[in-house]
């Protein structure tokens, strides 16, 4: 049986007193690219933030296992050390924190917690990783010393999230609408970075459009409606959803 990297069991999550995830079940296999699609407001970003441990998202019942370990109540930095990574749908601008310094600090902590992840332990070698990452995403090397996301265009923010992924070497990367707001050339850059990083890592890609799936080959597609995964299937499901929309799936909610 395939090894599970992530297992979410009957998860209920509230935001500011309102239940958004309503008994969600999901598994991500080790080494797989699994995709979540679903209409606006179905709770996809809520799920992404909850997996990463954002304190605003309150887990009222259910559990999250990562590599067999219950992480339901861990802090975000503890999850990051264990190998979780989230690329935000809306990356925050952080004034006064240059991208390069931010990543070096984050990578150092992760390296100490998890020596298997092959993160360089000297600034020169780490800078080389960062340089290659920026180059792969066609971001100028000056981005290394620019404040995190500050004044970046929408597309630059998204590409910078992937640079972060390449530098931090997560075991499971959750990418929340990494393709939205990107032109087709940028989507190809992001997709090829994902494909190259893919070896051994697992992905949970949240997307609205099947477009990125022309370049990143998914293993499974999950459809989320109103706080639950209502249907899972193979790659062909993405195209079917693009044609048929989501309305026909509403009756499948439990
Ligand atoms: P999706 O990513 O699928 O579009 P979201 O998870 O962003 O859906 O939102 C699901 C629902 O939860 C929406 O009704 C949204 O208004 C609400 N919600 C999500 N995050 C917050 C938040 N931080 N504060 C208040 N409401 C939120
Ligand atoms: Mg969202």
Tab-separated table of C-alpha atoms and ligand atoms in Angstrom:
chain	number	residue	atom	x	y	z
A	1	UNK	CA	0.000	0.000	0.000
A	2	UNK	CA	1.227	3.467	-0.801
A	3	UNK	CA	2.677	5.463	2.046
A	4	UNK	CA	0.626	8.420	3.228
A	5	UNK	CA	2.419	11.710	3.681
A	6	UNK	CA	-0.661	13.582	4.864
A	7	UNK	CA	-3.870	12.222	6.302
A	8	UNK	CA	-6.789	14.418	7.309
A	9	UNK	CA	-9.621	12.783	9.195
A	10	UNK	CA	-13.095	14.260	9.708
A	11	UNK	CA	-11.734	17.761	10.091
A	12	UNK	CA	-13.977	20.533	11.352
A	13	UNK	CA	-12.585	24.072	11.329
A	14	UNK	CA	-14.145	27.382	12.318
A	15	UNK	CA	-13.055	30.891	11.516
A	16	UNK	CA	-14.327	33.599	13.807
A	17	UNK	CA	-17.084	31.333	15.072
A	18	UNK	CA	-18.255	30.182	11.664
A	19	UNK	CA	-17.707	26.580	10.600
A	20	UNK	CA	-15.933	26.450	7.229
A	21	UNK	CA	-14.533	22.905	7.044
A	22	UNK	CA	-17.303	20.466	7.850
A	23	UNK	CA	-15.927	16.975	8.183
A	24	UNK	CA	-13.199	16.977	5.559
A	25	UNK	CA	-11.256	13.809	4.718
A	26	UNK	CA	-8.167	13.808	2.514
A	27	UNK	CA	-5.024	11.773	1.955
A	28	UNK	CA	-1.867	12.777	0.127
A	29	UNK	CA	0.402	9.924	-0.869
A	30	UNK	CA	4.141	10.180	-0.540
A	31	UNK	CA	5.668	11.460	-3.759
A	32	UNK	CA	2.302	12.291	-5.290
A	33	UNK	CA	0.943	15.479	-6.788
A	34	UNK	CA	-2.598	15.793	-5.503
A	35	UNK	CA	-4.853	18.617	-6.614
A	36	UNK	CA	-7.779	20.314	-4.948
A	37	UNK	CA	-10.318	22.110	-7.097
A	38	UNK	CA	-13.578	23.684	-6.075
A	39	UNK	CA	-15.714	26.804	-6.302
A	40	UNK	CA	-14.851	30.085	-4.606
A	41	UNK	CA	-15.544	30.054	-0.907
A	42	UNK	CA	-15.592	26.263	-0.589
A	43	UNK	CA	-12.830	26.440	2.019
A	44	UNK	CA	-9.698	25.609	0.008
A	45	UNK	CA	-7.556	28.372	1.511
A	46	UNK	CA	-9.000	27.592	4.930
A	47	UNK	CA	-7.749	24.031	4.485
A	48	UNK	CA	-4.312	25.261	3.373
A	49	UNK	CA	-3.975	27.591	6.376
A	50	UNK	CA	-5.210	24.881	8.737
A	51	UNK	CA	-2.675	22.361	7.446
A	52	UNK	CA	0.043	24.920	8.184
A	53	UNK	CA	-1.377	25.721	11.636
A	54	UNK	CA	-2.541	29.316	11.210
A	55	UNK	CA	-3.883	30.322	14.642
A	56	UNK	CA	-6.964	32.025	13.214
A	57	UNK	CA	-8.339	28.695	12.006
A	58	UNK	CA	-9.752	26.811	14.943
A	59	UNK	CA	-9.893	23.027	14.728
A	60	UNK	CA	-13.009	21.986	16.612
A	61	UNK	CA	-12.705	18.256	15.835
A	62	UNK	CA	-10.853	15.788	13.649
A	63	UNK	CA	-7.141	15.356	13.127
A	64	UNK	CA	-4.219	15.961	10.806
A	65	UNK	CA	-1.431	13.387	10.505
A	66	UNK	CA	1.839	14.199	8.771
A	67	UNK	CA	4.127	11.248	8.074
A	68	UNK	CA	2.099	9.256	10.546
A	69	UNK	CA	2.443	11.795	13.333
A	70	UNK	CA	-0.458	13.756	14.800
A	71	UNK	CA	0.305	17.430	14.099
A	72	UNK	CA	-3.209	18.745	14.748
A	73	UNK	CA	-2.084	21.014	17.559
A	74	UNK	CA	1.462	21.925	16.519
A	75	UNK	CA	2.600	25.492	15.899
A	76	UNK	CA	3.326	26.599	12.315
A	77	UNK	CA	7.116	26.683	12.886
A	78	UNK	CA	7.008	23.139	14.261
A	79	UNK	CA	5.197	21.994	11.121
A	80	UNK	CA	7.713	23.814	8.915
A	81	UNK	CA	10.553	22.005	10.669
A	82	UNK	CA	8.849	18.694	10.012
A	83	UNK	CA	8.685	19.483	6.310
A	84	UNK	CA	5.453	21.319	5.598
A	85	UNK	CA	5.427	24.387	3.400
A	86	UNK	CA	2.629	26.693	2.297
A	87	UNK	CA	2.730	29.013	-0.680
A	88	UNK	CA	0.049	31.588	0.070
A	89	UNK	CA	-2.746	32.527	-2.299
A	90	UNK	CA	-2.114	36.111	-1.177
A	91	UNK	CA	1.520	36.428	-0.014
A	92	UNK	CA	2.061	39.092	2.626
A	93	UNK	CA	4.460	41.988	2.211
A	94	UNK	CA	6.975	42.138	5.047
A	95	UNK	CA	8.813	45.425	5.270
A	96	UNK	CA	12.344	45.363	6.662
A	97	UNK	CA	12.931	41.665	6.034
A	98	UNK	CA	14.963	40.981	2.892
A	99	UNK	CA	14.004	37.792	1.043
A	100	UNK	CA	17.528	36.337	1.204
A	101	UNK	CA	17.992	36.909	4.927
A	102	UNK	CA	14.503	35.606	5.685
A	103	UNK	CA	15.183	32.394	3.775
A	104	UNK	CA	18.634	31.871	5.268
A	105	UNK	CA	17.170	32.137	8.782
A	106	UNK	CA	14.259	29.844	7.990
A	107	UNK	CA	16.475	27.339	6.175
A	108	UNK	CA	18.997	27.270	9.048
A	109	UNK	CA	16.324	26.352	11.575
A	110	UNK	CA	14.904	23.684	9.281
A	111	UNK	CA	18.352	22.237	8.570
A	112	UNK	CA	19.054	21.859	12.279
A	113	UNK	CA	15.701	20.150	12.847
A	114	UNK	CA	15.909	17.844	9.836
A	115	UNK	CA	19.338	16.961	8.510
A	116	UNK	CA	17.911	14.755	5.758
A	117	UNK	CA	16.707	17.744	3.794
A	118	UNK	CA	20.045	18.667	2.312
A	119	UNK	CA	20.060	22.387	3.068
A	120	UNK	CA	23.549	23.970	2.860
A	121	UNK	CA	25.061	25.023	6.183
A	122	UNK	CA	27.142	27.913	4.903
A	123	UNK	CA	25.859	31.202	3.488
A	124	UNK	CA	27.857	30.926	0.266
A	125	UNK	CA	26.405	27.572	-0.717
A	126	UNK	CA	22.938	28.663	0.364
A	127	UNK	CA	23.212	31.799	-1.757
A	128	UNK	CA	24.027	29.593	-4.698
A	129	UNK	CA	20.803	27.624	-4.118
A	130	UNK	CA	18.922	30.907	-3.923
A	131	UNK	CA	20.610	32.247	-7.040
A	132	UNK	CA	19.578	29.161	-8.987
A	133	UNK	CA	16.040	29.412	-7.638
A	134	UNK	CA	15.664	33.035	-8.683
A	135	UNK	CA	17.122	32.220	-12.076
A	136	UNK	CA	14.725	29.292	-12.567
A	137	UNK	CA	11.764	31.559	-11.837
A	138	UNK	CA	13.233	34.399	-13.920
A	139	UNK	CA	13.479	36.816	-11.023
A	140	UNK	CA	16.416	39.225	-11.013
A	141	UNK	CA	19.156	38.475	-8.461
A	142	UNK	CA	18.354	41.805	-6.811
A	143	UNK	CA	15.225	40.147	-5.368
A	144	UNK	CA	17.495	38.491	-2.808
A	145	UNK	CA	18.014	41.809	-1.039
A	146	UNK	CA	14.532	43.220	-1.577
A	147	UNK	CA	12.081	43.186	1.326
A	148	UNK	CA	9.878	40.102	1.292
A	149	UNK	CA	7.137	40.642	-1.317
A	150	UNK	CA	7.226	44.404	-0.786
A	151	UNK	CA	6.191	46.072	-4.012
A	152	UNK	CA	6.473	42.803	-5.954
A	153	UNK	CA	3.909	42.460	-8.737
A	154	UNK	CA	1.272	39.753	-8.307
A	155	UNK	CA	3.167	37.389	-10.565
A	156	UNK	CA	6.502	38.119	-8.871
A	157	UNK	CA	4.984	37.294	-5.480
A	158	UNK	CA	3.786	33.942	-6.764
A	159	UNK	CA	7.120	33.106	-8.350
A	160	UNK	CA	8.924	34.175	-5.166
A	161	UNK	CA	6.805	31.666	-3.219
A	162	UNK	CA	8.260	28.927	-5.433
A	163	UNK	CA	11.775	30.278	-4.855
A	164	UNK	CA	11.057	29.883	-1.132
A	165	UNK	CA	9.945	26.311	-1.718
A	166	UNK	CA	13.147	25.501	-3.609
A	167	UNK	CA	15.257	26.973	-0.793
A	168	UNK	CA	13.438	25.327	2.107
A	169	UNK	CA	13.128	21.874	0.521
A	170	UNK	CA	9.794	20.840	2.028
A	171	UNK	CA	8.593	17.246	2.131
A	172	UNK	CA	5.055	18.388	1.393
A	173	UNK	CA	4.360	21.665	-0.382
A	174	UNK	CA	0.851	23.093	-0.252
A	175	UNK	CA	0.495	25.561	-3.116
A	176	UNK	CA	-2.637	27.704	-2.819
A	177	UNK	CA	-3.650	29.029	-6.249
A	178	UNK	CA	-0.027	29.358	-7.259
A	179	UNK	CA	-1.213	29.818	-10.859
A	180	UNK	CA	-3.787	32.560	-10.359
A	181	UNK	CA	-2.715	35.896	-11.779
A	182	UNK	CA	0.149	34.321	-13.729
A	183	UNK	CA	0.504	34.630	-17.484
A	184	UNK	CA	1.117	31.456	-19.445
A	185	UNK	CA	4.912	31.881	-19.529
A	186	UNK	CA	5.039	32.269	-15.753
A	187	UNK	CA	2.805	29.234	-15.311
A	188	UNK	CA	5.289	27.239	-17.365
A	189	UNK	CA	8.173	28.468	-15.185
A	190	UNK	CA	6.327	27.548	-12.006
A	191	UNK	CA	5.274	24.187	-13.414
A	192	UNK	CA	8.764	23.244	-14.522
A	193	UNK	CA	10.169	24.232	-11.113
A	194	UNK	CA	7.572	21.974	-9.506
A	195	UNK	CA	8.336	19.125	-11.892
A	196	UNK	CA	12.054	19.430	-11.208
A	197	UNK	CA	11.570	19.561	-7.460
A	198	UNK	CA	9.082	16.712	-7.579
A	199	UNK	CA	11.503	13.863	-6.954
A	200	UNK	CA	10.490	12.413	-3.601
A	201	UNK	CA	8.447	15.396	-2.443
A	202	UNK	CA	4.667	15.518	-2.243
A	203	UNK	CA	2.395	18.301	-3.389
A	204	UNK	CA	-1.073	19.531	-2.620
A	205	UNK	CA	-1.898	21.981	-5.379
A	206	UNK	CA	-5.005	24.103	-5.032
A	207	UNK	CA	-6.185	25.528	-8.316
A	208	UNK	CA	-9.182	26.919	-10.118
A	209	UNK	CA	-8.035	26.108	-13.600
A	210	UNK	CA	-6.947	22.959	-15.280
A	211	UNK	CA	-4.383	25.039	-17.219
A	212	UNK	CA	-1.421	24.407	-14.881
A	213	UNK	CA	-2.232	20.692	-15.081
A	214	UNK	CA	-1.181	20.745	-18.723
A	215	UNK	CA	2.361	21.206	-17.379
A	216	UNK	CA	2.325	19.547	-13.951
A	217	UNK	CA	1.038	15.998	-14.208
A	218	UNK	CA	-1.234	15.298	-11.239
A	219	UNK	CA	-1.806	11.894	-9.684
A	220	UNK	CA	-5.203	12.652	-8.193
A	221	UNK	CA	-7.845	15.366	-8.257
A	222	UNK	CA	-10.081	16.121	-5.283
A	223	UNK	CA	-13.138	18.323	-5.475
A	224	UNK	CA	-14.036	20.436	-2.499
A	225	UNK	CA	-17.507	21.863	-2.007
A	226	UNK	CA	-18.801	23.631	1.065
A	227	UNK	CA	-16.105	22.401	3.426
A	228	UNK	CA	-15.884	18.780	2.318
A	229	UNK	CA	-14.063	16.720	-0.302
A	230	UNK	CA	-17.001	15.364	-2.287
A	231	UNK	CA	-15.242	13.521	-5.087
A	232	UNK	CA	-11.747	12.236	-5.870
A	233	UNK	CA	-10.523	10.858	-9.149
A	234	UNK	CA	-7.740	10.652	-11.688
A	235	UNK	CA	-6.263	13.474	-13.799
A	236	UNK	CA	-9.144	13.290	-16.290
A	237	UNK	CA	-11.469	14.698	-13.621
A	238	UNK	CA	-9.869	18.154	-13.964
A	239	UNK	CA	-10.975	18.484	-17.570
A	240	UNK	CA	-14.418	17.163	-16.771
A	241	UNK	CA	-14.785	19.849	-14.081
A	242	UNK	CA	-13.641	22.538	-16.476
A	243	UNK	CA	-16.419	21.471	-18.863
A	244	UNK	CA	-19.208	20.712	-16.432
A	245	UNK	CA	-18.544	23.102	-13.547
A	246	UNK	CA	-19.300	22.164	-9.956
A	247	UNK	CA	-23.071	22.432	-9.579
A	248	UNK	CA	-23.703	18.776	-10.474
A	249	UNK	CA	-21.533	17.767	-7.502
A	250	UNK	CA	-23.427	19.625	-4.809
A	251	UNK	CA	-25.788	16.711	-4.217
A	252	UNK	CA	-22.788	14.537	-3.332
A	253	UNK	CA	-22.178	16.444	-0.127
A	254	UNK	CA	-22.555	14.221	2.927
B	1	LIG	P1	-11.635	29.306	-1.078
B	1	LIG	O1	-10.165	29.386	-0.883
B	1	LIG	O2	-12.120	27.958	-1.470
B	1	LIG	O3	-12.158	30.360	-2.019
B	1	LIG	P2	-11.764	30.234	1.658
B	1	LIG	O4	-11.192	29.168	2.509
B	1	LIG	O5	-10.900	31.398	1.356
B	1	LIG	O6	-12.347	29.582	0.321
B	1	LIG	O7	-13.098	30.781	2.340
B	1	LIG	C1	-14.126	29.934	2.776
B	1	LIG	C2	-15.093	30.743	3.611
B	1	LIG	O8	-14.447	31.092	4.839
B	1	LIG	C3	-15.537	32.041	2.986
B	1	LIG	O9	-16.912	32.202	3.271
B	1	LIG	C4	-14.699	33.087	3.671
B	1	LIG	O10	-15.374	34.309	3.754
B	1	LIG	C5	-14.468	32.483	5.036
B	1	LIG	N1	-13.150	32.862	5.590
B	1	LIG	C6	-11.968	32.347	5.216
B	1	LIG	N2	-10.947	32.904	5.881
B	1	LIG	C7	-11.492	33.809	6.689
B	1	LIG	C8	-10.965	34.714	7.636
B	1	LIG	N3	-9.656	34.795	7.863
B	1	LIG	N4	-11.832	35.507	8.291
B	1	LIG	C9	-13.156	35.409	8.063
B	1	LIG	N5	-13.726	34.580	7.196
B	1	LIG	C10	-12.915	33.782	6.510
B	2	LIG	MG1	-8.657	30.465	-1.718
